[in-house]
Short mmCIF file of C-alpha atoms in Angstrom, two decimals:
data_model
loop_
_atom_site.label_atom_id
_atom_site.label_comp_id
_atom_site.label_asym_id
_atom_site.label_seq_id
_atom_site.Cartn_x
_atom_site.Cartn_y
_atom_site.Cartn_z
CA UNK A 21 -15.26 30.77 -45.33
CA UNK A 22 -16.97 30.36 -41.94
CA UNK A 23 -20.71 31.21 -42.06
CA UNK A 24 -21.16 30.83 -38.30
CA UNK A 25 -22.77 33.78 -36.53
CA UNK A 26 -22.27 34.98 -32.98
CA UNK A 27 -25.65 33.51 -32.12
CA UNK A 28 -24.72 30.16 -33.61
CA UNK A 29 -21.60 29.99 -31.50
CA UNK A 30 -23.41 31.07 -28.34
CA UNK A 31 -25.88 28.23 -28.86
CA UNK A 32 -23.01 25.81 -29.45
CA UNK A 33 -21.24 26.93 -26.27
CA UNK A 34 -24.45 26.63 -24.23
CA UNK A 35 -24.86 23.05 -25.41
CA UNK A 36 -21.22 22.21 -24.70
CA UNK A 37 -21.26 23.57 -21.15
CA UNK A 38 -24.70 22.16 -20.33
CA UNK A 39 -23.70 18.73 -21.58
CA UNK A 40 -20.58 18.94 -19.44
CA UNK A 41 -22.66 19.65 -16.35
CA UNK A 42 -24.93 16.72 -17.20
CA UNK A 43 -21.85 14.51 -17.49
CA UNK A 44 -20.94 15.27 -13.87
CA UNK A 45 -24.40 14.12 -12.75
CA UNK A 46 -24.11 10.98 -14.91
CA UNK A 47 -20.81 10.20 -13.17
CA UNK A 48 -22.52 10.58 -9.80
CA UNK A 49 -25.34 8.24 -10.77
CA UNK A 50 -22.90 5.64 -12.03
CA UNK A 51 -20.76 5.82 -8.88
CA UNK A 52 -23.81 5.46 -6.63
CA UNK A 53 -25.16 2.53 -8.65
CA UNK A 54 -28.39 4.36 -9.45
CA UNK A 55 -28.47 3.37 -13.11
CA UNK A 56 -27.99 -0.28 -12.16
CA UNK A 57 -30.85 -0.09 -9.65
CA UNK A 58 -33.19 1.65 -12.06
CA UNK A 59 -32.35 -0.86 -14.80
CA UNK A 60 -33.78 -3.65 -12.65
CA UNK A 61 -37.14 -1.88 -12.37
CA UNK A 62 -39.74 -3.12 -14.81
CA UNK A 63 -42.10 -0.18 -14.19
CA UNK A 64 -41.71 3.54 -13.38
CA UNK A 65 -40.83 4.24 -9.74
CA UNK A 66 -41.06 7.28 -7.48
CA UNK A 67 -38.00 9.08 -6.18
CA UNK A 68 -38.73 7.61 -2.74
CA UNK A 69 -38.84 4.07 -4.10
CA UNK A 70 -35.55 4.60 -5.92
CA UNK A 71 -34.00 6.09 -2.78
CA UNK A 72 -35.22 3.14 -0.68
CA UNK A 73 -33.78 0.64 -3.17
CA UNK A 74 -30.45 2.47 -3.15
CA UNK A 75 -30.37 3.13 0.58
CA UNK A 76 -29.89 6.85 -0.07
CA UNK A 77 -31.62 10.13 0.83
CA UNK A 78 -34.75 10.84 -1.19
CA UNK A 79 -34.18 14.59 -1.48
CA UNK A 80 -30.81 14.09 -3.17
CA UNK A 81 -32.25 11.40 -5.42
CA UNK A 82 -35.05 13.76 -6.45
CA UNK A 83 -32.63 16.52 -7.46
CA UNK A 84 -30.43 14.09 -9.33
CA UNK A 85 -33.47 12.79 -11.20
CA UNK A 86 -34.22 16.37 -12.22
CA UNK A 87 -30.81 16.60 -13.86
CA UNK A 88 -31.30 13.23 -15.55
CA UNK A 89 -34.78 14.03 -16.87
CA UNK A 90 -33.80 17.42 -18.29
CA UNK A 91 -30.65 15.83 -19.69
CA UNK A 92 -32.86 13.25 -21.43
CA UNK A 93 -31.18 10.34 -19.68
CA UNK A 94 -34.18 9.26 -17.58
CA UNK A 95 -37.84 9.38 -18.63
CA UNK A 96 -40.66 10.55 -16.38
CA UNK A 97 -44.45 10.52 -16.25
CA UNK A 98 -45.47 14.17 -15.68
CA UNK A 99 -48.68 13.17 -13.89
CA UNK A 100 -47.40 10.58 -11.42
CA UNK A 101 -43.79 11.83 -11.17
CA UNK A 102 -42.45 8.33 -11.60
CA UNK A 103 -39.19 7.62 -13.35
CA UNK A 104 -37.77 4.89 -15.58
CA UNK A 105 -34.80 4.21 -17.87
CA UNK A 106 -35.97 2.66 -21.16
CA UNK A 107 -34.26 -0.65 -21.91
CA UNK A 108 -32.57 0.63 -25.06
CA UNK A 109 -30.52 3.01 -22.85
CA UNK A 110 -29.26 0.36 -20.43
CA UNK A 111 -26.17 -0.55 -22.43
CA UNK A 112 -24.88 3.03 -22.24
CA UNK A 113 -25.56 3.39 -18.53
CA UNK A 114 -25.37 0.19 -16.48
CA UNK A 115 -22.04 -0.94 -15.06
CA UNK A 116 -21.89 -4.40 -16.63
CA UNK A 117 -19.87 -3.08 -19.58
CA UNK A 118 -17.47 -0.39 -20.71
CA UNK A 119 -19.87 2.44 -21.52
CA UNK A 120 -20.54 6.15 -21.57
CA UNK A 121 -21.58 6.36 -17.90
CA UNK A 122 -18.32 4.71 -16.91
CA UNK A 123 -16.42 7.19 -19.07
CA UNK A 124 -18.15 10.03 -17.23
CA UNK A 125 -16.69 8.72 -13.97
CA UNK A 126 -13.25 8.97 -15.53
CA UNK A 127 -13.82 12.66 -16.21
CA UNK A 128 -14.69 13.43 -12.59
CA UNK A 129 -11.76 11.32 -11.36
CA UNK A 130 -9.21 13.12 -13.50
CA UNK A 131 -10.70 16.59 -12.93
CA UNK A 132 -9.65 16.37 -9.28
CA UNK A 133 -6.27 17.54 -10.59
CA UNK A 134 -7.65 20.76 -12.07
CA UNK A 135 -5.70 23.07 -9.74
CA UNK A 136 -2.51 21.08 -10.37
CA UNK A 137 -2.99 21.51 -14.11
CA UNK A 138 -3.49 25.26 -13.67
CA UNK A 139 -0.12 25.34 -11.88
CA UNK A 140 1.54 23.36 -14.67
CA UNK A 141 0.45 25.97 -17.22
CA UNK A 142 2.41 28.67 -15.40
CA UNK A 143 5.92 29.36 -16.65
CA UNK A 144 7.29 29.03 -13.11
CA UNK A 145 5.06 26.00 -12.38
CA UNK A 146 5.96 22.30 -12.37
CA UNK A 147 6.63 20.49 -15.64
CA UNK A 148 3.97 17.91 -14.95
CA UNK A 149 2.27 15.66 -12.41
CA UNK A 150 3.85 12.34 -11.34
CA UNK A 151 1.98 9.07 -11.84
CA UNK A 152 1.91 8.55 -8.08
CA UNK A 153 -0.64 11.37 -7.66
CA UNK A 154 -3.25 9.72 -9.87
CA UNK A 155 -4.34 6.92 -7.53
CA UNK A 156 -8.08 7.41 -7.96
CA UNK A 157 -7.78 7.86 -11.71
CA UNK A 158 -5.80 4.62 -12.01
CA UNK A 159 -8.48 2.83 -9.99
CA UNK A 160 -11.03 4.09 -12.49
CA UNK A 161 -8.86 2.98 -15.44
CA UNK A 162 -8.57 -0.51 -14.00
CA UNK A 163 -12.29 -0.89 -13.36
CA UNK A 164 -13.29 0.68 -16.69
CA UNK A 165 -10.91 -1.14 -19.02
CA UNK A 166 -10.35 -4.43 -17.21
CA UNK A 167 -13.30 -6.27 -18.72
CA UNK A 168 -13.25 -4.76 -22.19
CA UNK A 169 -11.85 -7.98 -23.70
CA UNK A 170 -13.22 -11.50 -23.70
CA UNK A 171 -11.94 -14.59 -25.50
CA UNK A 172 -13.63 -13.62 -28.76
CA UNK A 173 -12.39 -10.03 -28.81
CA UNK A 174 -8.86 -11.04 -27.86
CA UNK A 175 -8.80 -13.70 -30.58
CA UNK A 176 -9.99 -11.14 -33.13
CA UNK A 177 -7.15 -8.84 -32.08
CA UNK A 178 -4.60 -11.66 -32.31
CA UNK A 179 -5.90 -12.59 -35.77
CA UNK A 180 -4.99 -9.11 -37.03
CA UNK A 181 -1.34 -10.22 -36.86
CA UNK A 182 -0.75 -12.77 -39.60
CA UNK A 183 0.20 -16.18 -38.20
CA UNK A 184 0.34 -15.06 -34.56
CA UNK A 185 -2.54 -17.27 -33.45
CA UNK A 186 -0.79 -20.40 -34.72
CA UNK A 187 2.44 -19.41 -33.00
CA UNK A 188 0.62 -18.89 -29.70
CA UNK A 189 -1.09 -22.26 -30.06
CA UNK A 190 2.29 -23.95 -30.60
CA UNK A 191 3.95 -22.13 -27.72
CA UNK A 192 6.04 -18.93 -27.67
CA UNK A 193 7.36 -16.40 -25.15
CA UNK A 194 5.18 -13.29 -24.75
CA UNK A 195 5.67 -10.05 -22.79
CA UNK A 196 2.94 -7.57 -21.84
CA UNK A 197 4.67 -4.22 -21.34
CA UNK A 198 2.69 -2.09 -18.88
CA UNK A 199 0.41 -4.93 -17.83
CA UNK A 200 -1.34 -3.11 -14.95
CA UNK A 201 -3.28 -5.73 -12.95
CA UNK A 202 -2.74 -8.36 -15.62
CA UNK A 203 -6.24 -8.91 -16.98
CA UNK A 204 -5.22 -9.16 -20.63
CA UNK A 205 -2.30 -11.46 -19.88
CA UNK A 206 -4.41 -13.68 -17.66
CA UNK A 207 -6.89 -14.02 -20.49
CA UNK A 208 -4.16 -14.86 -23.01
CA UNK A 209 -2.66 -17.41 -20.62
CA UNK A 210 -5.93 -19.32 -20.48
CA UNK A 211 -6.45 -19.10 -24.23
CA UNK A 212 -2.94 -20.35 -25.10
CA UNK A 213 -1.74 -22.75 -22.38
CA UNK A 214 1.35 -23.83 -24.35
CA UNK A 215 2.76 -20.28 -24.48
CA UNK A 216 4.66 -18.53 -21.68
CA UNK A 217 3.62 -15.03 -20.59
CA UNK A 218 5.44 -12.36 -18.58
CA UNK A 219 3.77 -9.11 -17.52
CA UNK A 220 5.80 -6.10 -16.42
CA UNK A 221 4.63 -2.86 -14.84
CA UNK A 222 6.34 -0.11 -12.86
CA UNK A 223 3.55 -0.15 -10.25
CA UNK A 224 4.35 -2.60 -7.47
CA UNK A 225 0.75 -2.42 -6.28
CA UNK A 226 -0.58 -3.39 -9.71
CA UNK A 227 1.93 -6.23 -10.01
CA UNK A 228 1.05 -7.47 -6.53
CA UNK A 229 -2.63 -7.56 -7.49
CA UNK A 230 -1.78 -9.29 -10.77
CA UNK A 231 0.21 -11.97 -8.95
CA UNK A 232 -2.66 -12.55 -6.54
CA UNK A 233 -5.43 -12.75 -9.15
CA UNK A 234 -3.90 -13.69 -12.53
CA UNK A 235 -0.78 -15.75 -11.89
CA UNK A 236 -0.77 -19.31 -13.24
CA UNK A 237 1.72 -21.92 -14.41
CA UNK A 238 2.30 -20.08 -17.69
CA UNK A 239 1.72 -16.48 -16.53
CA UNK A 240 4.11 -14.51 -14.29
CA UNK A 241 4.46 -10.85 -13.36
CA UNK A 242 7.40 -8.61 -12.46
CA UNK A 243 7.67 -5.01 -11.26
CA UNK A 244 10.01 -3.37 -13.77
CA UNK A 245 10.63 -0.01 -15.40
CA UNK A 246 9.69 -0.28 -19.07
CA UNK A 247 12.59 2.00 -19.91
CA UNK A 248 15.10 -0.47 -18.44
CA UNK A 249 14.07 -4.11 -18.86
CA UNK A 250 16.19 -7.10 -17.86
CA UNK A 251 19.53 -7.29 -19.65
CA UNK A 252 19.05 -11.04 -20.05
CA UNK A 253 15.90 -10.57 -22.10
CA UNK A 254 17.60 -9.61 -25.36
CA UNK A 255 16.01 -11.47 -28.32
CA UNK A 256 13.84 -13.44 -25.88
CA UNK A 257 10.21 -12.80 -26.87
CA UNK A 258 8.38 -13.70 -30.06
CA UNK A 259 5.52 -11.36 -29.22
CA UNK A 260 5.32 -8.15 -27.17
CA UNK A 261 2.01 -6.47 -26.36
CA UNK A 262 1.36 -2.97 -25.00
CA UNK A 263 -2.11 -1.51 -24.42
CA UNK A 264 -2.45 2.29 -24.09
CA UNK A 265 0.91 2.67 -22.32
CA UNK A 266 3.53 4.22 -24.60
CA UNK A 267 1.85 7.64 -24.84
CA UNK A 268 2.01 8.04 -21.03
CA UNK A 269 5.75 7.45 -20.79
CA UNK A 270 8.34 10.14 -20.21
CA UNK A 271 10.84 8.50 -22.55
CA UNK A 272 8.86 6.61 -25.21
CA UNK A 273 11.82 6.30 -27.59
CA UNK A 274 13.79 4.47 -24.89
CA UNK A 275 10.82 2.19 -24.21
CA UNK A 276 10.44 1.34 -27.90
CA UNK A 277 14.18 0.67 -28.08
CA UNK A 278 13.85 -1.74 -25.14
CA UNK A 279 10.88 -3.49 -26.75
CA UNK A 280 12.89 -3.84 -29.95
CA UNK A 281 15.80 -5.31 -27.97
CA UNK A 282 13.78 -7.96 -26.16
CA UNK A 283 12.01 -9.12 -29.33
CA UNK A 284 13.43 -12.03 -31.28
CA UNK A 285 14.32 -11.26 -34.90
CA UNK A 286 11.09 -11.75 -36.81
CA UNK A 287 9.05 -11.18 -33.65
CA UNK A 288 5.92 -9.02 -33.51
CA UNK A 289 4.94 -6.03 -31.40
CA UNK A 290 1.29 -4.99 -30.95
CA UNK A 291 0.80 -1.37 -29.90
CA UNK A 292 -2.77 -0.56 -28.88
CA UNK A 293 -3.32 3.19 -28.89
CA UNK A 294 -6.10 5.73 -29.25
CA UNK A 295 -7.48 6.30 -32.73
CA UNK A 296 -6.20 9.77 -33.49
CA UNK A 297 -4.12 11.67 -35.99
CA UNK A 298 -1.20 13.88 -35.02
CA UNK A 299 -2.85 17.17 -36.07
CA UNK A 300 -6.02 18.42 -34.32
CA UNK A 301 -7.64 19.42 -37.61
CA UNK A 302 -7.44 15.85 -38.88
CA UNK A 303 -9.27 14.68 -35.75
CA UNK A 304 -12.40 16.76 -36.40
CA UNK A 305 -13.96 13.71 -38.05
CA UNK A 306 -13.22 11.51 -35.00
CA UNK A 307 -15.77 12.38 -32.28
CA UNK A 308 -13.96 10.42 -29.55
CA UNK A 309 -10.92 12.71 -29.78
CA UNK A 310 -12.88 15.57 -28.17
CA UNK A 311 -12.81 13.65 -24.90
CA UNK A 312 -9.39 12.13 -25.48
CA UNK A 313 -7.71 15.53 -25.65
CA UNK A 314 -9.23 16.40 -22.25
CA UNK A 315 -8.04 13.16 -20.66
CA UNK A 316 -4.65 13.76 -22.23
CA UNK A 317 -4.45 17.32 -20.93
CA UNK A 318 -5.36 16.28 -17.39
CA UNK A 319 -3.42 13.02 -17.17
CA UNK A 320 -1.43 11.55 -20.08
CA UNK A 321 0.61 14.62 -21.07
CA UNK A 322 1.45 15.89 -17.54
CA UNK A 323 2.52 12.37 -16.53
CA UNK A 324 4.84 12.21 -19.51
CA UNK A 325 6.25 15.68 -18.78
CA UNK A 326 6.80 15.16 -15.05
CA UNK A 327 10.29 13.53 -15.09
CA UNK A 328 13.21 15.69 -16.28
CA UNK A 329 13.25 15.87 -20.07
CA UNK A 330 9.95 14.00 -20.34
CA UNK A 331 8.40 13.80 -23.79
CA UNK A 332 4.76 14.40 -22.89
CA UNK A 333 3.31 12.75 -25.99
CA UNK A 334 -0.29 12.68 -24.77
CA UNK A 335 -2.82 10.10 -25.88
CA UNK A 336 -3.54 11.97 -29.13
CA UNK A 337 0.06 11.75 -30.31
CA UNK A 338 -1.46 10.21 -33.44
CA UNK A 339 -0.76 7.44 -35.87
CA UNK A 340 1.67 9.50 -37.98
CA UNK A 341 3.96 10.22 -35.04
CA UNK A 342 3.64 6.65 -33.78
CA UNK A 343 4.63 5.24 -37.16
CA UNK A 344 7.62 7.57 -37.38
CA UNK A 345 8.84 6.60 -33.90
CA UNK A 346 8.39 2.88 -34.62
CA UNK A 347 10.37 3.24 -37.84
CA UNK A 348 13.10 5.14 -36.00
CA UNK A 349 13.28 2.31 -33.46
CA UNK A 350 14.01 -0.15 -36.28
CA UNK A 351 10.64 -1.87 -36.71
CA UNK A 352 9.28 -2.81 -40.11
CA UNK A 353 6.00 -3.92 -41.70
CA UNK A 354 3.88 -1.33 -39.93
CA UNK A 355 0.16 -2.15 -40.18
CA UNK A 356 -2.69 -0.14 -38.68
CA UNK A 357 -6.25 -1.29 -38.10
CA UNK A 358 -9.09 -0.43 -35.76
CA UNK A 359 -9.34 -2.77 -32.79
CA UNK A 360 -12.16 -5.28 -33.34
CA UNK A 361 -14.22 -4.06 -30.38
CA UNK A 362 -13.69 -0.29 -30.24
CA UNK A 363 -13.35 2.18 -33.15
CA UNK A 364 -11.80 4.75 -30.76
CA UNK A 365 -8.67 2.56 -30.56
CA UNK A 366 -6.19 1.36 -33.15
CA UNK A 367 -3.95 -1.69 -33.31
CA UNK A 368 -0.51 -0.92 -34.74
CA UNK A 369 1.37 -4.14 -35.44
CA UNK A 370 5.05 -4.12 -36.40
CA UNK A 371 7.84 -6.65 -36.79
CA UNK A 372 11.48 -6.77 -35.83
CA UNK A 373 13.32 -7.59 -39.06
CA UNK A 374 14.80 -11.07 -39.44
CA UNK A 375 18.53 -11.53 -39.15
CA UNK A 376 19.15 -8.81 -36.55
#
């Protein structure tokens, strides 16, 4: 039985809302490069010195610092009114890595669609929001996730599929479904020069950027709809890879059917998805899902609902639903593990049965 009082809940709500407001200011500091600038300072600096280093107005810097000090993000000397970020906080704030400050920028990017989401809730409103309206959010996704893998992390992910590393070393055909700008595939191409890699994405802009920056002798890119891949690709690929894509699709069953079709019998499919269960109650023990549901509400689900008859899975569709859909598509040997670098993501590996 719940022992929470009205006062307890009021305190909880105050903390939730206040933390949300602080998140907006963290996003601003990240976008303006203020955390990066302050991280280079080996001693506390005044608001004017920080403003001069950033080339920004001191009065705005001073007010932002107020939000950061009271939010316990930045430390200050009460006598000199100088400010510093302790070194142990740099990893969470500076832009050199995927971190919490970068995630805050994603929240402000996606919240630009707040009024559109309000319209979608209405019975007479639109079913969803098309991908084409999320330009700024996709830019954030690219910058935030692009450098999350290096050789070591990618190798650790590959090693979660038994025997896959040896096959890649020998040389196989690989397809990245929903490759975006091709960072992961470019990395794999360098790691396994004897294998042949094809990246597909519905965004012509992303594919154009991938071709310009990632293309090599063993890595190519094509603009294609995941729901309708080349008819000549049946039983072509030994390995198919998809990173945080399936939950955004309008017709995920069709996409999984296409992935099954292009895999060789005995081939493997790696599905990287968010670490969540299909029921909200089961996600109470997973702190990252609090934010994931918000991102899903503002982007993933409305994108999936936008086309006629769209599924609208959302990024918290959960491992149970994912396993059921993979089984329905014909895959076998379903294995689930956390990705080696991020406990908020899971790696679901499956196989197309031999002899089919």
